[in-house]
Every structure is written in structure tokens, then in C-alpha cells.
Amino acid sequence: MGENGNHNGGLPFLTLYNRRVSYYCQMVRLAMVEKGFPFQTIDVDYLQGQTYEPDFVRLNPACEIPVLKVGSPPEETVICGSQEIIDYLDRFAHRGTDAEARPAVDAFRRRCMTVPVSEISLGVTRDAHLLELADFSQMFRTRLASRVNRVSVINEKIAAHPELREAYQQKLARVLHSEDQISTPARLRGLLDGLVLFLDEVDLLLRNNSNGNPLPQQGESWLFGAEFTNADMILACILARVDLLGLAGKYWDETERIFLADYYRRLKKRPSFMQQCVPHSSFA
Ligand SMILES: N[C@@H](CCC(=O)N[C@@H](CS)C(=O)NCC(=O)O)C(=O)O
């Protein structure tokens, strides 16, 4: 599998350990395509526990994708985590964000990373009431619902590979924390209320950007001007996930959060977004 870009900014060959449907991996792929870095991908089925395999844990003790490998041994660099990878690539990108816009872009990225997208995805999958309301992607729901029991798998791995115990235990703590956040319908509702607040903030930002123009922007204006920045890339992935969960129509349309709705319409005209973030028949 491979992707084509325009340049590699002087970097050696790039290999991304990823999964097509993974929200954090989508962010990185979108950034790599937008910034013009060619890369190849290695598929890691995290829903079936492949990030707990010892070889993978040695690569990334956090037991998570995405992971970027730069070059090959003995000159190999490994970068773990979506934001770390994006920041690393920016050091080699031809054109960075304007220095003036940078603090706002970075602050927005940090805000986006507080949205508990993974927990919301899992919670919505398990909430029958929400599923009834949602035009939910059946394939995605089935895949998420058939995810391995992470707690049991990690405990088995700790017994089989005691040398990796520390990494597994830290991951286990994060998994338990995630599960706790969606352990009751009221908690899940709390997360969804938080998502709504976030979407309100974004709609307001887009409204303010339009200089009081009552009509949504039709041109190529993104969160912080004409450039499609790292902030837009992360927001794009959040919106794609809300859509995949079948909740887009509930949270934005022609009458509600109209600036956000217009932004999403323009996003869907962007080929990189459609390629990397929107479900295809093989999406899982
Ligand atoms: N903070 C990490 C989060 C990465 C993450 O949670 N990845 C998920 C896939 S979307 C994963 O690998 N999960 C494996 C698991 O929890 O078993 C990042 O920004 O990259």
C-alpha cells in the first residue's frame, strides 16, 4: 500500500503504522498528504489487539497507533503519537503556518485533543437508544462492537511477557479510565454535551471569521484564514467521526450551526479529506 505526495522535505523513507478507520491515524495521514510527504503504510488492526503484540509494544510502549518510522536501521527514527508525528513533520515541511497564526492554531489543536473522540465512539456504539436515533455506519458499529476485550488481552499479555509489564500496565490504566468515562448513560451524555459545547465554539469562531456576514462563507476560508492548517486537519477528523457515528445531521444542518455546516460542506470538496477521512466500502 502506498500514497503519493510531492516531496519528502529531505526525510528518508516514511512508514506509518496505522489503520484506515483510526481517528488519530486519519489526522496523521491527512497531514502527510496535505504537507506532501510520500509514505507507505503498515496496517495494524488495533480493534483486534494487534497493538498489544510484543513486537509492536517494543516499537511503541503506549500500545497505540499511529507510529511513524523514518528511514531504516541503523539510521532509523521512530515517532509515536499523532501530535508528535505532525510536529516532527512540520520541521521538514516546505511551508509552515505563518508565525502570526501559529499560537492560535496550536491552541485550537490542544482544544481539539481534549475532545474524547475515542470514548464517544465506543459509548455511542454501545448505547442502543442513540443507535436508534442515528443513521449509524453499520460496518463501523459492527467492527467497534466486536473489538477484543482489551482488559483481558492486556492481562494475558502481562502474564506471557513480564518484561513488558510496565508498558502493559500503563495502557491498562488508560483503558480502564476510558471505560470509566462511558460506564453509565449519564456519563456518555456528559461527553456528548461536551462535544456540543465544542461544536458551538467552532461555529462561533467560523461565524466571527465571516466578519458578521450573515451568509456562510463560500470561498476557501478555513479556521485561521486561507491556509488549511493543522487546526483544520484535526477538526476535519473530529467532524468526520461525528458524521461516521451518524450524528452529523443532529449537530449541524441548514438551520443549526450553519457556519459549521458550511465548513463541513467545503471540507467534503477537499480530495485529501475524502481520501483519508471518509468511509469507503473497505473502511474498517
Ligand atoms: N494520544 C495518542 C492516541 C492514539 C490512540 O488512542 N490510538 C488508538 C487507535 S485510534 C489505539 O491504537 N488504540 C489501541 C487500544 O486502545 O487498544 C495519539 O494522539 O496518537
PDB file of C-alpha atoms and ligand atoms in Angstrom:
ATOM      1  CA  MET A   1       0.000   0.000   0.000  1.00  0.00           C
ATOM      2  CA  GLY A   2       1.345   3.470  -0.657  1.00  0.00           C
ATOM      3  CA  GLU A   3       0.469   7.122  -1.037  1.00  0.00           C
ATOM      4  CA  ASN A   4       1.890   9.689  -3.399  1.00  0.00           C
ATOM      5  CA  GLY A   5       2.997  13.134  -2.413  1.00  0.00           C
ATOM      6  CA  ASN A   6       5.181  15.840  -3.833  1.00  0.00           C
ATOM      7  CA  HIS A   7       8.352  15.798  -1.751  1.00  0.00           C
ATOM      8  CA  ASN A   8       9.809  14.409   1.411  1.00  0.00           C
ATOM      9  CA  GLY A   9      11.492  17.542   2.724  1.00  0.00           C
ATOM     10  CA  GLY A  10      14.837  15.711   2.807  1.00  0.00           C
ATOM     11  CA  LEU A  11      13.481  12.963   5.044  1.00  0.00           C
ATOM     12  CA  PRO A  12      14.309   9.327   4.332  1.00  0.00           C
ATOM     13  CA  PHE A  13      11.544   6.858   3.612  1.00  0.00           C
ATOM     14  CA  LEU A  14       8.446   7.167   5.808  1.00  0.00           C
ATOM     15  CA  THR A  15       6.414   4.199   7.073  1.00  0.00           C
ATOM     16  CA  LEU A  16       3.213   4.773   9.000  1.00  0.00           C
ATOM     17  CA  TYR A  17       1.824   2.037  11.235  1.00  0.00           C
ATOM     18  CA  ASN A  18      -1.853   2.743  11.025  1.00  0.00           C
ATOM     19  CA  ARG A  19      -5.418   1.652  10.465  1.00  0.00           C
ATOM     20  CA  ARG A  20      -7.689   3.310   7.957  1.00  0.00           C
ATOM     21  CA  VAL A  21     -10.579   3.949  10.338  1.00  0.00           C
ATOM     22  CA  SER A  22      -8.480   5.121  13.305  1.00  0.00           C
ATOM     23  CA  TYR A  23      -9.236   8.738  14.161  1.00  0.00           C
ATOM     24  CA  TYR A  24      -5.669   9.566  15.253  1.00  0.00           C
ATOM     25  CA  CYS A  25      -4.221   7.870  12.166  1.00  0.00           C
ATOM     26  CA  GLN A  26      -6.554   9.816   9.907  1.00  0.00           C
ATOM     27  CA  MET A  27      -5.145  13.030  11.320  1.00  0.00           C
ATOM     28  CA  VAL A  28      -1.612  11.973  10.529  1.00  0.00           C
ATOM     29  CA  ARG A  29      -2.425  10.700   7.023  1.00  0.00           C
ATOM     30  CA  LEU A  30      -4.335  13.883   6.236  1.00  0.00           C
ATOM     31  CA  ALA A  31      -1.354  15.937   7.446  1.00  0.00           C
ATOM     32  CA  MET A  32       1.122  13.846   5.419  1.00  0.00           C
ATOM     33  CA  VAL A  33      -0.916  14.195   2.239  1.00  0.00           C
ATOM     34  CA  GLU A  34      -1.577  17.908   2.817  1.00  0.00           C
ATOM     35  CA  LYS A  35       2.112  18.586   3.504  1.00  0.00           C
ATOM     36  CA  GLY A  36       3.188  16.463   0.548  1.00  0.00           C
ATOM     37  CA  PHE A  37       5.134  13.706   2.299  1.00  0.00           C
ATOM     38  CA  PRO A  38       5.046  10.380   0.426  1.00  0.00           C
ATOM     39  CA  PHE A  39       4.691   7.393   2.749  1.00  0.00           C
ATOM     40  CA  GLN A  40       3.863   3.753   2.898  1.00  0.00           C
ATOM     41  CA  THR A  41       1.509   2.244   5.437  1.00  0.00           C
ATOM     42  CA  ILE A  42       1.552  -0.899   7.540  1.00  0.00           C
ATOM     43  CA  ASP A  43      -1.878  -1.948   8.681  1.00  0.00           C
ATOM     44  CA  VAL A  44      -2.308  -2.611  12.411  1.00  0.00           C
ATOM     45  CA  ASP A  45      -5.720  -3.961  13.410  1.00  0.00           C
ATOM     46  CA  TYR A  46      -5.955  -2.262  16.785  1.00  0.00           C
ATOM     47  CA  LEU A  47      -9.540  -3.406  17.276  1.00  0.00           C
ATOM     48  CA  GLN A  48      -8.235  -6.987  17.286  1.00  0.00           C
ATOM     49  CA  GLY A  49      -5.486  -6.162  19.784  1.00  0.00           C
ATOM     50  CA  GLN A  50      -2.518  -6.029  17.407  1.00  0.00           C
ATOM     51  CA  THR A  51      -1.036  -3.044  19.254  1.00  0.00           C
ATOM     52  CA  TYR A  52      -0.519  -5.387  22.226  1.00  0.00           C
ATOM     53  CA  GLU A  53       1.767  -7.748  20.313  1.00  0.00           C
ATOM     54  CA  PRO A  54       5.242  -7.669  21.910  1.00  0.00           C
ATOM     55  CA  ASP A  55       6.986  -6.503  18.729  1.00  0.00           C
ATOM     56  CA  PHE A  56       4.606  -3.593  18.460  1.00  0.00           C
ATOM     57  CA  VAL A  57       4.943  -2.721  22.153  1.00  0.00           C
ATOM     58  CA  ARG A  58       8.706  -2.584  21.709  1.00  0.00           C
ATOM     59  CA  LEU A  59       8.093  -0.088  18.901  1.00  0.00           C
ATOM     60  CA  ASN A  60       5.573   1.963  20.889  1.00  0.00           C
ATOM     61  CA  PRO A  61       5.255   1.166  24.604  1.00  0.00           C
ATOM     62  CA  ALA A  62       1.997   3.168  24.614  1.00  0.00           C
ATOM     63  CA  CYS A  63       0.469   0.208  22.674  1.00  0.00           C
ATOM     64  CA  GLU A  64      -1.212   2.582  20.206  1.00  0.00           C
ATOM     65  CA  ILE A  65      -1.156   3.644  16.602  1.00  0.00           C
ATOM     66  CA  PRO A  66      -0.139   5.854  14.825  1.00  0.00           C
ATOM     67  CA  VAL A  67       3.611   5.269  14.802  1.00  0.00           C
ATOM     68  CA  LEU A  68       5.918   6.747  12.179  1.00  0.00           C
ATOM     69  CA  LYS A  69       9.172   5.077  11.215  1.00  0.00           C
ATOM     70  CA  VAL A  70      11.647   7.347   9.461  1.00  0.00           C
ATOM     71  CA  GLY A  71      14.346   5.639   7.409  1.00  0.00           C
ATOM     72  CA  SER A  72      15.598   2.164   8.091  1.00  0.00           C
ATOM     73  CA  PRO A  73      18.110   0.605  10.507  1.00  0.00           C
ATOM     74  CA  PRO A  74      20.694   1.586  11.583  1.00  0.00           C
ATOM     75  CA  GLU A  75      19.575   5.161  10.843  1.00  0.00           C
ATOM     76  CA  GLU A  76      16.001   4.754  11.993  1.00  0.00           C
ATOM     77  CA  THR A  77      13.875   7.205  13.957  1.00  0.00           C
ATOM     78  CA  VAL A  78      10.551   6.185  15.497  1.00  0.00           C
ATOM     79  CA  ILE A  79       7.953   8.811  16.372  1.00  0.00           C
ATOM     80  CA  CYS A  80       4.860   7.799  18.361  1.00  0.00           C
ATOM     81  CA  GLY A  81       1.598   9.709  18.731  1.00  0.00           C
ATOM     82  CA  SER A  82      -0.415  11.786  16.303  1.00  0.00           C
ATOM     83  CA  GLN A  83       0.609  15.238  17.527  1.00  0.00           C
ATOM     84  CA  GLU A  84       4.253  14.285  17.937  1.00  0.00           C
ATOM     85  CA  ILE A  85       4.287  12.981  14.344  1.00  0.00           C
ATOM     86  CA  ILE A  86       2.625  16.107  12.960  1.00  0.00           C
ATOM     87  CA  ASP A  87       5.087  18.357  14.851  1.00  0.00           C
ATOM     88  CA  TYR A  88       8.008  16.258  13.629  1.00  0.00           C
ATOM     89  CA  LEU A  89       6.883  16.501  10.001  1.00  0.00           C
ATOM     90  CA  ASP A  90       6.447  20.257  10.311  1.00  0.00           C
ATOM     91  CA  ARG A  91      10.176  20.561  10.925  1.00  0.00           C
ATOM     92  CA  PHE A  92      10.713  19.277   7.386  1.00  0.00           C
ATOM     93  CA  ALA A  93       7.662  20.734   5.624  1.00  0.00           C
ATOM     94  CA  HIS A  94       8.311  23.192   2.797  1.00  0.00           C
ATOM     95  CA  ARG A  95       5.867  25.744   4.069  1.00  0.00           C
ATOM     96  CA  GLY A  96       4.868  26.143   7.690  1.00  0.00           C
ATOM     97  CA  THR A  97       1.974  28.058   9.187  1.00  0.00           C
ATOM     98  CA  ASP A  98       2.518  31.842   9.370  1.00  0.00           C
ATOM     99  CA  ALA A  99       4.261  32.751  12.614  1.00  0.00           C
ATOM    100  CA  GLU A 100       1.385  35.116  13.395  1.00  0.00           C
ATOM    101  CA  ALA A 101      -1.310  32.419  13.142  1.00  0.00           C
ATOM    102  CA  ARG A 102       0.715  29.756  14.917  1.00  0.00           C
ATOM    103  CA  PRO A 103      -0.288  30.391  18.573  1.00  0.00           C
ATOM    104  CA  ALA A 104      -3.984  30.330  17.641  1.00  0.00           C
ATOM    105  CA  VAL A 105      -3.536  27.182  15.529  1.00  0.00           C
ATOM    106  CA  ASP A 106      -1.655  25.408  18.321  1.00  0.00           C
ATOM    107  CA  ALA A 107      -4.194  26.458  20.968  1.00  0.00           C
ATOM    108  CA  PHE A 108      -7.010  25.158  18.779  1.00  0.00           C
ATOM    109  CA  ARG A 109      -5.171  21.858  18.257  1.00  0.00           C
ATOM    110  CA  ARG A 110      -4.826  21.463  22.017  1.00  0.00           C
ATOM    111  CA  ARG A 111      -8.534  22.184  22.446  1.00  0.00           C
ATOM    112  CA  CYS A 112      -9.397  19.560  19.821  1.00  0.00           C
ATOM    113  CA  MET A 113      -7.278  16.982  21.610  1.00  0.00           C
ATOM    114  CA  THR A 114      -9.443  17.420  24.727  1.00  0.00           C
ATOM    115  CA  VAL A 115     -12.498  16.139  22.833  1.00  0.00           C
ATOM    116  CA  PRO A 116     -12.840  12.491  23.941  1.00  0.00           C
ATOM    117  CA  VAL A 117     -13.444  11.146  20.444  1.00  0.00           C
ATOM    118  CA  SER A 118     -12.483   7.514  21.181  1.00  0.00           C
ATOM    119  CA  GLU A 119     -14.732   7.340  24.243  1.00  0.00           C
ATOM    120  CA  ILE A 120     -17.631   8.951  22.405  1.00  0.00           C
ATOM    121  CA  SER A 121     -17.207   6.457  19.548  1.00  0.00           C
ATOM    122  CA  LEU A 122     -17.213   3.482  21.883  1.00  0.00           C
ATOM    123  CA  GLY A 123     -20.020   4.843  24.026  1.00  0.00           C
ATOM    124  CA  VAL A 124     -22.286   5.611  21.084  1.00  0.00           C
ATOM    125  CA  THR A 125     -21.684   2.120  19.738  1.00  0.00           C
ATOM    126  CA  ARG A 126     -22.902   0.625  22.992  1.00  0.00           C
ATOM    127  CA  ASP A 127     -25.873   2.896  23.525  1.00  0.00           C
ATOM    128  CA  ALA A 128     -28.894   1.284  21.918  1.00  0.00           C
ATOM    129  CA  HIS A 129     -31.015   4.384  22.340  1.00  0.00           C
ATOM    130  CA  LEU A 130     -28.551   6.562  20.475  1.00  0.00           C
ATOM    131  CA  LEU A 131     -28.174   3.945  17.795  1.00  0.00           C
ATOM    132  CA  GLU A 132     -31.887   4.042  17.150  1.00  0.00           C
ATOM    133  CA  LEU A 133     -31.652   7.770  16.553  1.00  0.00           C
ATOM    134  CA  ALA A 134     -28.535   7.629  14.467  1.00  0.00           C
ATOM    135  CA  ASP A 135     -28.099   6.780  10.836  1.00  0.00           C
ATOM    136  CA  PHE A 136     -25.106   4.837  12.023  1.00  0.00           C
ATOM    137  CA  SER A 137     -22.492   3.292   9.798  1.00  0.00           C
ATOM    138  CA  GLN A 138     -23.382  -0.352  10.220  1.00  0.00           C
ATOM    139  CA  MET A 139     -19.947  -1.633   9.334  1.00  0.00           C
ATOM    140  CA  PHE A 140     -18.186   0.649  11.772  1.00  0.00           C
ATOM    141  CA  ARG A 141     -20.606  -0.226  14.547  1.00  0.00           C
ATOM    142  CA  THR A 142     -20.117  -3.935  13.984  1.00  0.00           C
ATOM    143  CA  ARG A 143     -16.355  -3.560  13.947  1.00  0.00           C
ATOM    144  CA  LEU A 144     -16.215  -1.476  17.113  1.00  0.00           C
ATOM    145  CA  ALA A 145     -18.667  -3.756  18.903  1.00  0.00           C
ATOM    146  CA  SER A 146     -16.558  -6.807  18.072  1.00  0.00           C
ATOM    147  CA  ARG A 147     -13.401  -5.224  19.456  1.00  0.00           C
ATOM    148  CA  VAL A 148     -11.369  -7.595  21.613  1.00  0.00           C
ATOM    149  CA  ASN A 149     -11.826  -7.289  25.355  1.00  0.00           C
ATOM    150  CA  ARG A 150      -8.819  -5.066  25.951  1.00  0.00           C
ATOM    151  CA  VAL A 151      -8.603  -5.699  29.687  1.00  0.00           C
ATOM    152  CA  SER A 152      -8.432  -9.494  29.251  1.00  0.00           C
ATOM    153  CA  VAL A 153      -5.978  -9.303  26.361  1.00  0.00           C
ATOM    154  CA  ILE A 154      -3.651  -6.983  28.273  1.00  0.00           C
ATOM    155  CA  ASN A 155      -3.784  -9.196  31.362  1.00  0.00           C
ATOM    156  CA  GLU A 156      -2.922 -12.241  29.243  1.00  0.00           C
ATOM    157  CA  LYS A 157      -0.011 -10.343  27.705  1.00  0.00           C
ATOM    158  CA  ILE A 158       1.304  -9.297  31.120  1.00  0.00           C
ATOM    159  CA  ALA A 159       1.409 -12.968  32.129  1.00  0.00           C
ATOM    160  CA  ALA A 160       3.076 -14.040  28.882  1.00  0.00           C
ATOM    161  CA  HIS A 161       5.578 -11.151  28.583  1.00  0.00           C
ATOM    162  CA  PRO A 162       6.524  -9.961  32.071  1.00  0.00           C
ATOM    163  CA  GLU A 163       9.426  -7.951  30.625  1.00  0.00           C
ATOM    164  CA  LEU A 164       6.832  -5.598  29.070  1.00  0.00           C
ATOM    165  CA  ARG A 165       4.707  -5.402  32.219  1.00  0.00           C
ATOM    166  CA  GLU A 166       5.214  -1.683  32.802  1.00  0.00           C
ATOM    167  CA  ALA A 167       4.033  -0.702  29.320  1.00  0.00           C
ATOM    168  CA  TYR A 168       1.020  -3.021  29.546  1.00  0.00           C
ATOM    169  CA  GLN A 169       0.079  -1.768  32.997  1.00  0.00           C
ATOM    170  CA  GLN A 170       0.163   1.841  31.905  1.00  0.00           C
ATOM    171  CA  LYS A 171      -2.005   1.026  28.901  1.00  0.00           C
ATOM    172  CA  LEU A 172      -4.385  -0.919  31.122  1.00  0.00           C
ATOM    173  CA  ALA A 173      -4.803   2.127  33.368  1.00  0.00           C
ATOM    174  CA  ARG A 174      -5.685   4.254  30.320  1.00  0.00           C
ATOM    175  CA  VAL A 175      -8.149   1.652  29.032  1.00  0.00           C
ATOM    176  CA  LEU A 176      -9.861   1.478  32.448  1.00  0.00           C
ATOM    177  CA  HIS A 177     -10.057   5.262  32.600  1.00  0.00           C
ATOM    178  CA  SER A 178     -11.640   5.324  29.125  1.00  0.00           C
ATOM    179  CA  GLU A 179     -14.151   2.673  30.059  1.00  0.00           C
ATOM    180  CA  ASP A 180     -14.986   4.543  33.247  1.00  0.00           C
ATOM    181  CA  GLN A 181     -15.822   7.671  31.258  1.00  0.00           C
ATOM    182  CA  ILE A 182     -18.615   5.813  29.447  1.00  0.00           C
ATOM    183  CA  SER A 183     -19.650   3.421  32.198  1.00  0.00           C
ATOM    184  CA  THR A 184     -23.159   4.889  32.588  1.00  0.00           C
ATOM    185  CA  PRO A 185     -25.592   6.528  30.138  1.00  0.00           C
ATOM    186  CA  ALA A 186     -25.323   9.747  32.176  1.00  0.00           C
ATOM    187  CA  ARG A 187     -21.543   9.835  31.710  1.00  0.00           C
ATOM    188  CA  LEU A 188     -21.858   9.294  27.973  1.00  0.00           C
ATOM    189  CA  ARG A 189     -24.462  12.061  27.828  1.00  0.00           C
ATOM    190  CA  GLY A 190     -21.965  14.289  29.648  1.00  0.00           C
ATOM    191  CA  LEU A 191     -19.347  13.577  26.966  1.00  0.00           C
ATOM    192  CA  LEU A 192     -21.857  14.319  24.208  1.00  0.00           C
ATOM    193  CA  ASP A 193     -22.803  17.591  25.954  1.00  0.00           C
ATOM    194  CA  GLY A 194     -19.111  18.463  25.953  1.00  0.00           C
ATOM    195  CA  LEU A 195     -18.944  17.712  22.238  1.00  0.00           C
ATOM    196  CA  VAL A 196     -21.886  20.038  21.633  1.00  0.00           C
ATOM    197  CA  LEU A 197     -20.098  22.821  23.534  1.00  0.00           C
ATOM    198  CA  PHE A 198     -17.022  22.264  21.375  1.00  0.00           C
ATOM    199  CA  LEU A 199     -19.098  22.403  18.183  1.00  0.00           C
ATOM    200  CA  ASP A 200     -20.709  25.637  19.432  1.00  0.00           C
ATOM    201  CA  GLU A 201     -17.251  27.131  19.960  1.00  0.00           C
ATOM    202  CA  VAL A 202     -16.219  26.150  16.427  1.00  0.00           C
ATOM    203  CA  ASP A 203     -19.410  27.519  14.902  1.00  0.00           C
ATOM    204  CA  LEU A 204     -18.845  30.801  16.746  1.00  0.00           C
ATOM    205  CA  LEU A 205     -15.235  31.007  15.596  1.00  0.00           C
ATOM    206  CA  LEU A 206     -16.314  30.437  11.990  1.00  0.00           C
ATOM    207  CA  ARG A 207     -19.114  32.988  12.409  1.00  0.00           C
ATOM    208  CA  ASN A 208     -16.634  35.578  13.729  1.00  0.00           C
ATOM    209  CA  ASN A 209     -14.257  34.795  10.850  1.00  0.00           C
ATOM    210  CA  SER A 210     -17.015  35.655   8.417  1.00  0.00           C
ATOM    211  CA  ASN A 211     -16.935  39.274   9.686  1.00  0.00           C
ATOM    212  CA  GLY A 212     -20.576  39.364  10.559  1.00  0.00           C
ATOM    213  CA  ASN A 213     -21.632  38.266   7.110  1.00  0.00           C
ATOM    214  CA  PRO A 214     -24.951  36.521   7.752  1.00  0.00           C
ATOM    215  CA  LEU A 215     -24.317  34.056   4.941  1.00  0.00           C
ATOM    216  CA  PRO A 216     -21.831  31.240   5.335  1.00  0.00           C
ATOM    217  CA  GLN A 217     -18.507  31.695   3.584  1.00  0.00           C
ATOM    218  CA  GLN A 218     -18.436  30.222   0.130  1.00  0.00           C
ATOM    219  CA  GLY A 219     -14.726  30.677  -0.611  1.00  0.00           C
ATOM    220  CA  GLU A 220     -11.685  28.794   0.591  1.00  0.00           C
ATOM    221  CA  SER A 221     -11.625  30.263   4.058  1.00  0.00           C
ATOM    222  CA  TRP A 222     -10.611  27.907   6.824  1.00  0.00           C
ATOM    223  CA  LEU A 223     -10.337  28.276  10.594  1.00  0.00           C
ATOM    224  CA  PHE A 224      -7.474  30.747  10.548  1.00  0.00           C
ATOM    225  CA  GLY A 225      -7.576  32.193   7.036  1.00  0.00           C
ATOM    226  CA  ALA A 226      -6.844  30.859   3.576  1.00  0.00           C
ATOM    227  CA  GLU A 227      -4.365  28.202   4.725  1.00  0.00           C
ATOM    228  CA  PHE A 228      -5.684  24.732   5.636  1.00  0.00           C
ATOM    229  CA  THR A 229      -3.688  24.417   8.862  1.00  0.00           C
ATOM    230  CA  ASN A 230      -3.028  21.657  11.390  1.00  0.00           C
ATOM    231  CA  ALA A 231      -6.032  23.004  13.283  1.00  0.00           C
ATOM    232  CA  ASP A 232      -8.276  22.370  10.276  1.00  0.00           C
ATOM    233  CA  MET A 233      -6.826  18.873   9.876  1.00  0.00           C
ATOM    234  CA  ILE A 234      -7.717  17.873  13.423  1.00  0.00           C
ATOM    235  CA  LEU A 235     -11.141  19.484  13.273  1.00  0.00           C
ATOM    236  CA  ALA A 236     -11.744  17.696   9.959  1.00  0.00           C
ATOM    237  CA  CYS A 237     -11.133  14.335  11.653  1.00  0.00           C
ATOM    238  CA  ILE A 238     -13.457  15.146  14.554  1.00  0.00           C
ATOM    239  CA  LEU A 239     -16.233  16.146  12.162  1.00  0.00           C
ATOM    240  CA  ALA A 240     -15.678  13.057  10.006  1.00  0.00           C
ATOM    241  CA  ARG A 241     -16.016  10.879  13.093  1.00  0.00           C
ATOM    242  CA  VAL A 242     -19.203  12.623  14.251  1.00  0.00           C
ATOM    243  CA  ASP A 243     -20.543  12.011  10.752  1.00  0.00           C
ATOM    244  CA  LEU A 244     -19.447   8.365  10.806  1.00  0.00           C
ATOM    245  CA  LEU A 245     -21.277   7.933  14.095  1.00  0.00           C
ATOM    246  CA  GLY A 246     -24.419   9.144  12.352  1.00  0.00           C
ATOM    247  CA  LEU A 247     -24.626  12.298  14.458  1.00  0.00           C
ATOM    248  CA  ALA A 248     -23.753  14.976  11.883  1.00  0.00           C
ATOM    249  CA  GLY A 249     -27.358  15.662  10.913  1.00  0.00           C
ATOM    250  CA  LYS A 250     -28.224  16.084  14.573  1.00  0.00           C
ATOM    251  CA  TYR A 251     -25.439  18.579  15.310  1.00  0.00           C
ATOM    252  CA  TRP A 252     -25.267  20.743  12.186  1.00  0.00           C
ATOM    253  CA  ASP A 253     -27.537  21.441   9.219  1.00  0.00           C
ATOM    254  CA  GLU A 254     -29.073  24.347   7.282  1.00  0.00           C
ATOM    255  CA  THR A 255     -30.691  25.753  10.402  1.00  0.00           C
ATOM    256  CA  GLU A 256     -28.351  24.817  13.230  1.00  0.00           C
ATOM    257  CA  ARG A 257     -24.652  25.686  13.430  1.00  0.00           C
ATOM    258  CA  ILE A 258     -24.860  26.869   9.852  1.00  0.00           C
ATOM    259  CA  PHE A 259     -21.252  28.064   9.736  1.00  0.00           C
ATOM    260  CA  LEU A 260     -20.051  24.646  10.817  1.00  0.00           C
ATOM    261  CA  ALA A 261     -22.368  23.020   8.265  1.00  0.00           C
ATOM    262  CA  ASP A 262     -20.894  25.197   5.542  1.00  0.00           C
ATOM    263  CA  TYR A 263     -17.356  24.375   6.692  1.00  0.00           C
ATOM    264  CA  TYR A 264     -18.137  20.649   6.522  1.00  0.00           C
ATOM    265  CA  ARG A 265     -19.618  21.015   3.042  1.00  0.00           C
ATOM    266  CA  ARG A 266     -16.379  22.658   1.874  1.00  0.00           C
ATOM    267  CA  LEU A 267     -14.327  20.009   3.613  1.00  0.00           C
ATOM    268  CA  LYS A 268     -16.098  17.358   1.580  1.00  0.00           C
ATOM    269  CA  LYS A 269     -14.871  19.019  -1.598  1.00  0.00           C
ATOM    270  CA  ARG A 270     -11.263  18.556  -0.478  1.00  0.00           C
ATOM    271  CA  PRO A 271      -9.789  15.398  -2.078  1.00  0.00           C
ATOM    272  CA  SER A 272      -7.296  14.729   0.749  1.00  0.00           C
ATOM    273  CA  PHE A 273     -10.130  14.733   3.267  1.00  0.00           C
ATOM    274  CA  MET A 274     -12.319  12.489   1.156  1.00  0.00           C
ATOM    275  CA  GLN A 275      -9.450  10.036   0.614  1.00  0.00           C
ATOM    276  CA  GLN A 276      -8.188   9.855   4.174  1.00  0.00           C
ATOM    277  CA  CYS A 277     -11.121  10.556   6.480  1.00  0.00           C
ATOM    278  CA  VAL A 278     -14.340   9.456   4.838  1.00  0.00           C
ATOM    279  CA  PRO A 279     -15.541   5.851   4.845  1.00  0.00           C
ATOM    280  CA  HIS A 280     -15.090   3.703   1.771  1.00  0.00           C
ATOM    281  CA  SER A 281     -16.557   0.261   1.295  1.00  0.00           C
ATOM    282  CA  SER A 282     -13.416  -1.290   2.771  1.00  0.00           C
ATOM    283  CA  PHE A 283     -13.397   1.070   5.750  1.00  0.00           C
ATOM    284  CA  ALA A 284     -12.898  -0.835   8.977  1.00  0.00           C
TER     285      ALA A 284
HETATM  286  N1  LIG B   1      -2.609  10.032  22.101  1.00  0.00           N
HETATM  287  C1  LIG B   1      -2.494   9.093  21.008  1.00  0.00           C
HETATM  288  C2  LIG B   1      -3.744   8.252  20.981  1.00  0.00           C
HETATM  289  C3  LIG B   1      -3.659   7.131  19.955  1.00  0.00           C
HETATM  290  C4  LIG B   1      -4.772   6.118  20.087  1.00  0.00           C
HETATM  291  O1  LIG B   1      -5.563   6.146  21.031  1.00  0.00           O
HETATM  292  N2  LIG B   1      -4.817   5.175  19.131  1.00  0.00           N
HETATM  293  C5  LIG B   1      -5.816   4.120  19.149  1.00  0.00           C
HETATM  294  C6  LIG B   1      -6.380   3.937  17.741  1.00  0.00           C
HETATM  295  S1  LIG B   1      -7.395   5.333  17.274  1.00  0.00           S
HETATM  296  C7  LIG B   1      -5.156   2.814  19.502  1.00  0.00           C
HETATM  297  O2  LIG B   1      -4.137   2.456  18.970  1.00  0.00           O
HETATM  298  N3  LIG B   1      -5.783   2.067  20.424  1.00  0.00           N
HETATM  299  C8  LIG B   1      -5.351   0.750  20.766  1.00  0.00           C
HETATM  300  C9  LIG B   1      -6.048   0.264  22.001  1.00  0.00           C
HETATM  301  O3  LIG B   1      -6.511   1.090  22.803  1.00  0.00           O
HETATM  302  O4  LIG B   1      -6.134  -0.930  22.151  1.00  0.00           O
HETATM  303  C10 LIG B   1      -2.283   9.874  19.710  1.00  0.00           C
HETATM  304  O5  LIG B   1      -2.569  11.090  19.682  1.00  0.00           O
HETATM  305  O6  LIG B   1      -1.766   9.291  18.753  1.00  0.00           O
END
